[in-house]
CSV table of C-alpha atoms and ligand atoms in Angstrom, one decimal:
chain,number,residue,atom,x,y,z
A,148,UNK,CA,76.5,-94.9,108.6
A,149,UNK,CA,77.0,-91.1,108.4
A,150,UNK,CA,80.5,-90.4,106.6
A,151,UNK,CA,82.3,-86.8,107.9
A,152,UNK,CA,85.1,-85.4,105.8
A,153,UNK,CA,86.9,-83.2,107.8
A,154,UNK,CA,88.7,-79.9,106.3
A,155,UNK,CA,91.9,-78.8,108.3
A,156,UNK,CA,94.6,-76.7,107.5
A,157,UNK,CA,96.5,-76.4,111.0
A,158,UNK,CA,97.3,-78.4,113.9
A,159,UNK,CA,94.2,-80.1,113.7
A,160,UNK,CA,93.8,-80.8,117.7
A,161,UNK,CA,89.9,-80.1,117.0
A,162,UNK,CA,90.7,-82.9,114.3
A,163,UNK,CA,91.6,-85.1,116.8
A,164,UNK,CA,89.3,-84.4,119.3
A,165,UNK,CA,86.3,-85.7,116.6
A,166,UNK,CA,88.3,-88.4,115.4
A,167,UNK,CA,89.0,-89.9,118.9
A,168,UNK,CA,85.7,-89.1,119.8
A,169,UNK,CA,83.9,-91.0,116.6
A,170,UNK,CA,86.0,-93.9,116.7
A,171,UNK,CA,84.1,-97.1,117.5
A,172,UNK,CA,81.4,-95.1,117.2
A,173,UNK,CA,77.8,-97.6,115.7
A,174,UNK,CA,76.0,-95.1,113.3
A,175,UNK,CA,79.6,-91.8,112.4
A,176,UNK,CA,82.3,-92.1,110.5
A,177,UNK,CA,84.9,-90.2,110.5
A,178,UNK,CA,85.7,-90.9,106.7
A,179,UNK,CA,88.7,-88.7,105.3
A,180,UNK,CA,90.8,-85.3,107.0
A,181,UNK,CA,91.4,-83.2,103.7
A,182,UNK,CA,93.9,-80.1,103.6
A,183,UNK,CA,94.9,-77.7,101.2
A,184,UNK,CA,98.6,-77.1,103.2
A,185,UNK,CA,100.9,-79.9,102.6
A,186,UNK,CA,102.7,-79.1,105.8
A,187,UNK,CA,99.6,-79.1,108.0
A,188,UNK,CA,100.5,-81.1,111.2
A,189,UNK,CA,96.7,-82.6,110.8
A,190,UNK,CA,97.4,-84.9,107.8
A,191,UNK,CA,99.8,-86.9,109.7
A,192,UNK,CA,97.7,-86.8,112.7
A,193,UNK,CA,94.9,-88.4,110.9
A,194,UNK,CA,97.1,-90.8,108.9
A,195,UNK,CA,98.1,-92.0,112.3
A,196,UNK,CA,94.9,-92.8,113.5
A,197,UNK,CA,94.2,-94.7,110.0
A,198,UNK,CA,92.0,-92.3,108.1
A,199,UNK,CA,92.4,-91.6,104.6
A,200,UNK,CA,94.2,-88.4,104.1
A,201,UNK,CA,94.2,-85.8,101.0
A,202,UNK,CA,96.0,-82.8,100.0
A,203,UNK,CA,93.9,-80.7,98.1
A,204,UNK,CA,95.4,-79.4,94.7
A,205,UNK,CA,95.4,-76.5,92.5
A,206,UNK,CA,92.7,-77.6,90.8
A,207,UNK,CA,90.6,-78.6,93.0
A,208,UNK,CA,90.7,-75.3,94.7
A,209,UNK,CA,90.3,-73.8,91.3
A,210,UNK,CA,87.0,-76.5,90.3
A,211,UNK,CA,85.5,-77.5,93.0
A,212,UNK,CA,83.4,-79.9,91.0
A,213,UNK,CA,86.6,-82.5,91.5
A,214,UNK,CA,86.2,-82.0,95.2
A,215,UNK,CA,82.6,-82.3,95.2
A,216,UNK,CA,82.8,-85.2,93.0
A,217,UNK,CA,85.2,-86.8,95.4
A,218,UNK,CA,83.1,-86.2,98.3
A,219,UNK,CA,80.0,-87.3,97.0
A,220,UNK,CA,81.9,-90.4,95.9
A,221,UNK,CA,83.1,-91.4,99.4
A,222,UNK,CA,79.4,-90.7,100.5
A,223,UNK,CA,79.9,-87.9,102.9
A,224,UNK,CA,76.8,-86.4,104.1
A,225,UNK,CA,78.7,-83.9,106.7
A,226,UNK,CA,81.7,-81.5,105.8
A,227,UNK,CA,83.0,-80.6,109.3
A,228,UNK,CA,86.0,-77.3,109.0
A,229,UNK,CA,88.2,-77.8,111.9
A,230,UNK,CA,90.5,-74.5,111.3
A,231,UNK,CA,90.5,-74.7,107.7
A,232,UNK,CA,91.3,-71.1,106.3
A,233,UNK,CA,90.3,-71.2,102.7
A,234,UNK,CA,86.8,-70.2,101.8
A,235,UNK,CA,84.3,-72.4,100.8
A,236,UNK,CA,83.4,-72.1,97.0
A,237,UNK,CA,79.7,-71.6,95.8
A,238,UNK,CA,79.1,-74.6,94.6
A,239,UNK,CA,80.1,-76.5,97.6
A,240,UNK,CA,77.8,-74.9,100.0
A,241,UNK,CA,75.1,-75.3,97.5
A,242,UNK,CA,76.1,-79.5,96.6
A,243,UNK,CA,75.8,-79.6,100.3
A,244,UNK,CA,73.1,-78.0,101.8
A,245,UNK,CA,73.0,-77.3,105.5
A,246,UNK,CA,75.5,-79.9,105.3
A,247,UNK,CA,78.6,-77.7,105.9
A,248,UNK,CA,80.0,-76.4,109.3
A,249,UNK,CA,82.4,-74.1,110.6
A,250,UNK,CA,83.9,-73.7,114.2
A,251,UNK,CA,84.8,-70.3,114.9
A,252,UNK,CA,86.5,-69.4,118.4
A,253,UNK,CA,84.8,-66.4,119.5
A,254,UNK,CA,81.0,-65.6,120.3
A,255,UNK,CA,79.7,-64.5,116.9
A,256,UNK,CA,78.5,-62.4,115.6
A,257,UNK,CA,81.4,-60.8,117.0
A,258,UNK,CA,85.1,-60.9,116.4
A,259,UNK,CA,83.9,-62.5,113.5
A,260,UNK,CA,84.6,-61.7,109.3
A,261,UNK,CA,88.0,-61.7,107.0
A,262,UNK,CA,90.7,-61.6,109.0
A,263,UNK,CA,89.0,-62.6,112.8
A,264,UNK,CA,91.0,-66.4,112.6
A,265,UNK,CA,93.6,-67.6,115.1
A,266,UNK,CA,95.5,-65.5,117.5
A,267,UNK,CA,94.0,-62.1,115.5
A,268,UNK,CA,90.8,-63.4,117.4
A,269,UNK,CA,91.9,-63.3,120.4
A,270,UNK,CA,93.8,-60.5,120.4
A,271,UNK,CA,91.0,-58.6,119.3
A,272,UNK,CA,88.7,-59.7,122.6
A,273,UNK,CA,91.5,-58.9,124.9
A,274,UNK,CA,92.1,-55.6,123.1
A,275,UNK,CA,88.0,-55.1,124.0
A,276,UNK,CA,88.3,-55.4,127.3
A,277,UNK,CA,85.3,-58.0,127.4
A,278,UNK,CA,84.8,-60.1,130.3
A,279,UNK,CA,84.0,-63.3,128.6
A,280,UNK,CA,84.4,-65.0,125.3
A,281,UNK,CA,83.7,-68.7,123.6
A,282,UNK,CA,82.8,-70.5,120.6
A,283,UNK,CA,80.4,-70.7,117.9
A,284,UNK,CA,79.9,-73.6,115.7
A,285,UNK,CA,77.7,-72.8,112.8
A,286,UNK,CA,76.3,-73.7,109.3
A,287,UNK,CA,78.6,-72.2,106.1
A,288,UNK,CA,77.6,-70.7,103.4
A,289,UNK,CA,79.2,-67.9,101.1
A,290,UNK,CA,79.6,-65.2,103.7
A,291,UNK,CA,82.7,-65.5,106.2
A,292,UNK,CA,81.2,-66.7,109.5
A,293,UNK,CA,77.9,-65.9,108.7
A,294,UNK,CA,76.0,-69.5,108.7
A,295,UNK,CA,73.4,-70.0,111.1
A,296,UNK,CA,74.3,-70.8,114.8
A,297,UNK,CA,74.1,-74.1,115.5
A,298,UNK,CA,75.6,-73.8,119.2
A,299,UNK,CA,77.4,-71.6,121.2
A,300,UNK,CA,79.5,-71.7,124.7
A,301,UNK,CA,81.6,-69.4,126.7
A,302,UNK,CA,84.2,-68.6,129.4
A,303,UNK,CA,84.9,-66.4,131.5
A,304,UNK,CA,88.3,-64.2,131.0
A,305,UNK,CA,90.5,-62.9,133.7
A,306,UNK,CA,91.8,-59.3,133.3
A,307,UNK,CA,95.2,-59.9,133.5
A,308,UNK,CA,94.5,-62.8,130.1
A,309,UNK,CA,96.5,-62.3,126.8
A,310,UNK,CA,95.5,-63.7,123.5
A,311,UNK,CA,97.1,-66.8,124.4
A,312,UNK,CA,95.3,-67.3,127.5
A,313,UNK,CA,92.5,-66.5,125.8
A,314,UNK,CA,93.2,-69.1,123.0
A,315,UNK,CA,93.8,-71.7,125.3
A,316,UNK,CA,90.8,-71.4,127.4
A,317,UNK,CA,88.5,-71.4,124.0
A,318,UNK,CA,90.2,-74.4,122.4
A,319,UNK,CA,89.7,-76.4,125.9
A,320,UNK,CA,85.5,-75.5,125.3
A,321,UNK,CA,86.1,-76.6,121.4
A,322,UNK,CA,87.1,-80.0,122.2
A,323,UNK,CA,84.9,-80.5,124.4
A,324,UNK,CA,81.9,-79.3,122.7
A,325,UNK,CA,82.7,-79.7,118.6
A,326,UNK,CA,82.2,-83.7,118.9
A,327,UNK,CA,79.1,-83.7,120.5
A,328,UNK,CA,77.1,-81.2,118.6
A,329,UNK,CA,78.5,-83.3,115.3
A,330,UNK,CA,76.9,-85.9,116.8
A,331,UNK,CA,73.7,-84.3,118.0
A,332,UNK,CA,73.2,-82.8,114.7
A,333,UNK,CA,73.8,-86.2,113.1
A,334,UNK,CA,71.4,-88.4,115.2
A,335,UNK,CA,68.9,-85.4,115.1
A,336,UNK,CA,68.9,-85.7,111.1
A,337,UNK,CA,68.4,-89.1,111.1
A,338,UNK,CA,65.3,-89.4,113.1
B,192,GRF,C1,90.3,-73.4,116.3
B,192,GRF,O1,90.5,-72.4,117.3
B,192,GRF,C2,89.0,-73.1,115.5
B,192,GRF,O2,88.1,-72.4,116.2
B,192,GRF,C3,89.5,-72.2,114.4
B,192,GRF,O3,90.8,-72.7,114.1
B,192,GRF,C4,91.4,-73.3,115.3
B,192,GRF,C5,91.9,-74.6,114.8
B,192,GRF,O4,92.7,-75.2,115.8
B,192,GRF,N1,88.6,-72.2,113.3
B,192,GRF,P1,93.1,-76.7,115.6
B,192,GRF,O5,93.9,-76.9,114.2
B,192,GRF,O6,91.9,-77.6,115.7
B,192,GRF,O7,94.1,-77.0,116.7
């Protein structure tokens, strides 16, 4: 059984979209939603579907040996950030090789780096004028939104879109696409 630990520090809808979509499932797992915001509306979400839940603490955001410890000890062999926005510590990406990813909504490499999460993204397209925009989901390591690109989709945009037009077309294309590349990635590795 592949074990994911999911990282959320928001709503968590992607959250729910994998969880929903993994359960039942013969060979994934969704194993444990961790957060480092006690008010994030994605540990209760999770709780209510059964899965274990944990608040990150101070020190474990300080060491992240503790996490990694705990993660390796619950056998996770995928780390899946579902709009988590603290960054991933050296030693994590590097006790998890290829083993990390990210879903950022926007077509990297653009709108992408410090301060390109949430509505900023969006905001930022409309304010370009482009005619389309989408999602990347892509490996971590140290830099901000600079893994490699595991997939991609888009969508078209309609002049007259705001930010939260934009945001809502985009998060439609994540929850339809963030399971099933989890899952492609998964069954690919284990061949
Ligand atoms: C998503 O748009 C994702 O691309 C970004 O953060 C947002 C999380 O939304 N990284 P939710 O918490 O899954 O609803």
């Amino acid at each position: 059984m592949d074990q994911i630990a999911i990282f959320a520090s928001g709503t968590g809808s992607n959250a729910k979209a994998i969880i929903q979509y993994f359960d039942e499932h013969e060979s994934i797992k969704v194993n444990c939603l961790l957060s480092n915001k006690p008010s994030a509306k994605a540990l209760d979400m999770a709780a209510s579907f059964g899965i274990h839940t944990k608040l990150i603490s101070r020190a474990e955001l300080e060491n992240p040996m503790l996490l990694i410890d705990f993660l390796k000890e619950r056998g996770i062999s995928l780390i899946v950030l579902a709009g988590y926005l603290k960054k991933i510590p050296a030693d994590m990406v590097k006790a998890f090789p290829n083993a990390i990813i990210n879903i950022h909504p926007a077509l990297l490499p653009d709108f992408g780096g410090k301060g390109m999460y949430g509505m900023h993204v969006h905001q930022a397209v409309v304010e370009a004028g482009v005619g389309k925009s989408g999602m990347t989901i892509h490996y971590v390591n140290e830099v901000y939104d600079d893994g490699g690109i595991i997939f991609q989709a888009s969508v078209d945009l309609e002049e007259t879109d705001q930010a939260a037009d934009v945001a809502k077309k985009v998060l439609t294309l994540e929850h339809r696409h963030y399971p099933k590349v989890i899952e492609q990635l998964l069954l690919e590795r284990s061949k």
